[in-house]
Short mmCIF file of C-alpha atoms in Angstrom, two decimals:
data_model
loop_
_atom_site.label_atom_id
_atom_site.label_comp_id
_atom_site.label_asym_id
_atom_site.label_seq_id
_atom_site.Cartn_x
_atom_site.Cartn_y
_atom_site.Cartn_z
CA VAL A 1 63.80 -159.15 156.88
CA ALA A 2 65.12 -160.28 153.49
CA GLY A 3 64.64 -163.03 150.97
CA ALA A 4 61.61 -164.98 149.80
CA ARG A 5 58.98 -166.97 151.69
CA GLU A 6 59.74 -169.85 149.30
CA TRP A 7 63.41 -170.21 150.34
CA ALA A 8 63.65 -173.80 151.58
CA ASP A 9 67.18 -175.23 151.80
CA TYR A 10 69.91 -172.71 152.51
CA ARG A 11 72.94 -171.72 154.58
CA PHE A 12 72.73 -168.39 156.38
CA SER A 13 75.93 -166.94 157.85
CA LEU A 14 76.97 -163.60 159.29
CA GLN A 15 79.09 -161.88 161.89
CA LEU A 16 77.30 -160.94 165.10
CA CYS A 17 78.79 -158.44 167.53
CA SER A 18 77.49 -156.31 170.36
CA ASP A 19 79.01 -153.60 172.51
CA ALA A 20 75.98 -153.83 174.83
CA ASP A 21 74.75 -156.78 176.89
CA ASP A 22 71.25 -157.49 175.60
CA ALA A 23 69.94 -159.95 173.01
CA ILE A 24 71.35 -160.24 169.51
CA GLY A 25 70.67 -162.91 166.92
CA VAL A 26 68.90 -163.95 163.75
CA MET A 27 65.65 -165.38 162.49
CA PHE A 28 65.34 -167.88 159.67
CA ARG A 29 62.54 -169.62 157.82
CA TYR A 30 60.68 -166.48 158.75
CA GLN A 31 57.10 -166.49 157.45
CA ASP A 32 55.60 -163.68 159.53
CA SER A 33 55.74 -162.31 163.08
CA ASN A 34 54.08 -165.47 164.41
CA ASN A 35 56.00 -168.15 162.46
CA TYR A 36 59.81 -168.41 162.45
CA TYR A 37 62.92 -169.84 164.09
CA ARG A 38 65.03 -167.44 166.16
CA PHE A 39 68.55 -167.91 167.47
CA ALA A 40 69.44 -165.34 170.12
CA MET A 41 72.19 -164.85 172.65
CA ASP A 42 71.82 -162.53 175.61
CA ARG A 43 74.70 -161.53 177.86
CA THR A 44 72.53 -159.98 180.60
CA ARG A 45 70.31 -163.05 180.92
CA SER A 46 73.15 -165.55 180.28
CA TYR A 47 71.66 -167.60 177.49
CA ARG A 48 71.99 -168.74 173.92
CA ARG A 49 68.90 -170.41 172.52
CA LEU A 50 66.94 -171.46 169.50
CA ILE A 51 63.19 -171.03 169.61
CA ARG A 52 60.45 -171.92 167.18
CA LYS A 53 57.47 -169.61 167.04
CA LEU A 54 54.56 -171.38 165.42
CA GLU A 55 51.12 -169.79 165.22
CA GLY A 56 52.22 -167.35 167.92
CA GLN A 57 53.38 -170.02 170.40
CA ALA A 58 57.11 -170.00 171.27
CA THR A 59 58.90 -173.28 172.03
CA VAL A 60 62.55 -173.55 173.09
CA LEU A 61 64.22 -176.16 170.86
CA TRP A 62 67.77 -175.76 172.22
CA ALA A 63 69.41 -173.64 174.93
CA ASP A 64 72.48 -173.25 177.10
CA ASP A 65 73.63 -170.69 179.67
CA VAL A 66 76.76 -169.34 177.95
CA GLN A 67 77.30 -165.56 177.89
CA TYR A 68 78.71 -163.90 174.82
CA GLN A 69 81.65 -161.51 175.17
CA SER A 70 80.84 -157.86 174.55
CA GLY A 71 82.78 -156.36 171.64
CA ARG A 72 83.73 -159.75 170.17
CA ALA A 73 82.64 -160.61 166.63
CA TYR A 74 81.15 -164.11 166.28
CA LEU A 75 80.71 -165.98 163.02
CA ALA A 76 77.23 -167.52 163.14
CA THR A 77 76.20 -170.14 160.57
CA PHE A 78 72.82 -171.83 160.22
CA ASP A 79 71.95 -174.63 157.82
CA CYS A 80 68.32 -175.29 156.97
CA VAL A 81 67.97 -178.42 154.85
CA GLY A 82 64.62 -180.18 154.85
CA GLY A 83 63.63 -180.59 158.47
CA ARG A 84 67.24 -180.51 159.72
CA LEU A 85 68.42 -177.33 161.43
CA THR A 86 72.05 -176.92 162.44
CA GLY A 87 73.73 -173.95 164.06
CA TYR A 88 77.39 -173.10 164.59
CA LEU A 89 79.15 -170.27 166.38
CA ASP A 90 82.77 -169.73 165.29
CA GLY A 91 82.67 -173.18 163.71
CA VAL A 92 81.62 -174.93 166.93
CA SER A 93 78.37 -176.88 166.74
CA LEU A 94 75.57 -175.47 168.89
CA PHE A 95 72.62 -177.57 167.78
CA ASP A 96 71.71 -180.20 165.22
CA LEU A 97 68.06 -181.11 165.30
CA GLU A 98 65.05 -182.16 163.25
CA ASP A 99 61.97 -179.95 163.15
CA GLU A 100 59.48 -180.07 160.27
CA ALA A 101 57.23 -177.25 161.50
CA LEU A 102 58.58 -174.56 159.15
CA THR A 103 60.10 -175.76 155.89
CA ALA A 104 60.71 -172.46 154.10
CA GLY A 105 61.01 -168.75 154.74
CA ARG A 106 63.06 -165.59 154.74
CA ILE A 107 65.92 -164.47 156.97
CA ALA A 108 66.03 -161.58 159.44
CA LEU A 109 68.40 -159.87 161.85
CA TYR A 110 67.34 -159.69 165.50
CA ALA A 111 68.11 -157.51 168.50
CA SER A 112 66.09 -156.85 171.65
CA GLY A 113 66.91 -153.79 173.74
CA ASN A 114 70.40 -153.87 172.32
CA THR A 115 71.73 -150.48 171.22
CA GLY A 116 75.20 -151.89 170.50
CA ALA A 117 74.18 -154.70 168.11
CA ARG A 118 76.07 -155.01 164.81
CA CYS A 119 75.83 -157.53 161.98
CA ASN A 120 78.32 -157.80 159.13
CA GLU A 121 78.88 -159.93 156.04
CA VAL A 122 75.40 -161.44 155.85
CA ARG A 123 75.39 -164.28 153.31
CA VAL A 124 72.73 -166.69 152.17
CA THR A 125 73.57 -169.52 149.80
CA ALA A 126 71.55 -172.37 148.42
CA ALA A 127 72.32 -175.71 150.00
CA SER A 128 74.59 -177.75 147.75
CA TRP A 129 76.12 -181.18 147.94
CA HIS A 130 79.68 -182.15 147.05
CA VAL A 131 80.95 -185.72 146.81
CA TYR A 132 83.38 -186.30 149.68
CA HIS A 133 83.44 -190.09 149.62
CA GLN A 134 81.86 -192.50 147.19
CA PHE A 135 81.17 -196.03 148.35
CA ALA A 136 82.20 -198.40 145.58
CA THR A 137 83.57 -201.82 146.55
CA GLU A 138 82.32 -201.92 150.14
CA ARG A 139 79.83 -204.60 151.10
CA VAL A 140 76.18 -203.64 151.51
CA LEU A 141 75.46 -202.88 155.16
CA ALA A 142 72.26 -203.46 157.09
CA ALA A 143 69.79 -200.58 157.18
CA GLY A 144 70.55 -198.22 160.06
CA THR A 145 74.26 -199.11 160.29
CA ARG A 146 76.32 -196.08 161.28
CA VAL A 147 79.40 -195.35 159.16
CA ARG A 148 82.29 -193.08 160.06
CA VAL A 149 84.29 -191.91 157.02
CA HIS A 150 87.92 -191.00 157.75
CA SER A 151 89.80 -188.62 155.45
CA GLY A 152 93.03 -190.63 155.51
CA ASN A 153 93.81 -194.34 155.35
CA GLU A 154 93.36 -197.09 157.91
CA ALA A 155 97.04 -197.02 158.93
CA GLN A 156 96.75 -193.34 159.97
CA ALA A 157 93.32 -193.57 161.61
CA PRO A 158 92.86 -193.15 165.34
CA PRO A 159 92.01 -196.35 167.23
CA ALA A 160 88.41 -197.53 166.99
CA THR A 161 86.33 -196.15 169.84
CA GLY A 162 84.37 -199.34 170.41
CA GLU A 163 81.04 -197.77 169.48
CA ALA A 164 78.47 -200.46 168.78
CA ALA A 165 77.32 -200.90 165.18
CA LEU A 166 79.85 -198.41 163.82
CA GLU A 167 81.57 -199.26 160.56
CA ARG A 168 84.69 -197.36 159.53
CA SER A 169 85.45 -196.39 155.94
CA PHE A 170 88.53 -194.63 154.61
CA ARG A 171 88.75 -192.04 151.85
CA ALA A 172 92.41 -192.77 151.06
CA SER A 173 93.94 -196.13 150.11
CA LEU A 174 96.78 -197.68 152.12
CA THR A 175 99.40 -195.94 149.97
CA ASP A 176 97.77 -192.47 149.97
#
């Protein structure tokens, strides 16, 4: 366990690897042994899942039945910003959900019955925002309107998917 109970908005990333088949993972927004979020993957039991333990009661927030590969290093990344929790494995989104139960806490490494568990390059950074696209001359849209921002211009964009109530915006002008 590392960090401070007051840590609120952060990105937690590390490499996870196991030469055995049992559970390996991480805990974040860890307050104590009865209050935390835990992401674990277990080859023997064929699962990856995120649980919330609140006042000693565990609740599965997300799960699938994918086995990890023994001996393979995975890059795991978890963003905790406000009530939004997102998790990625090798850059692929696992979960993106809202849960306000635990809004701050430390980080921890996790293994259960796993003698081959290894973690490398553990990093925690404060959440930060960078301007990717600034809306300037666009018309004001109705509250709740979904907007998809494309990195290029309209001429290079893929065809519209026909999603209802989806506005498209483009980062580049027609000549960029």
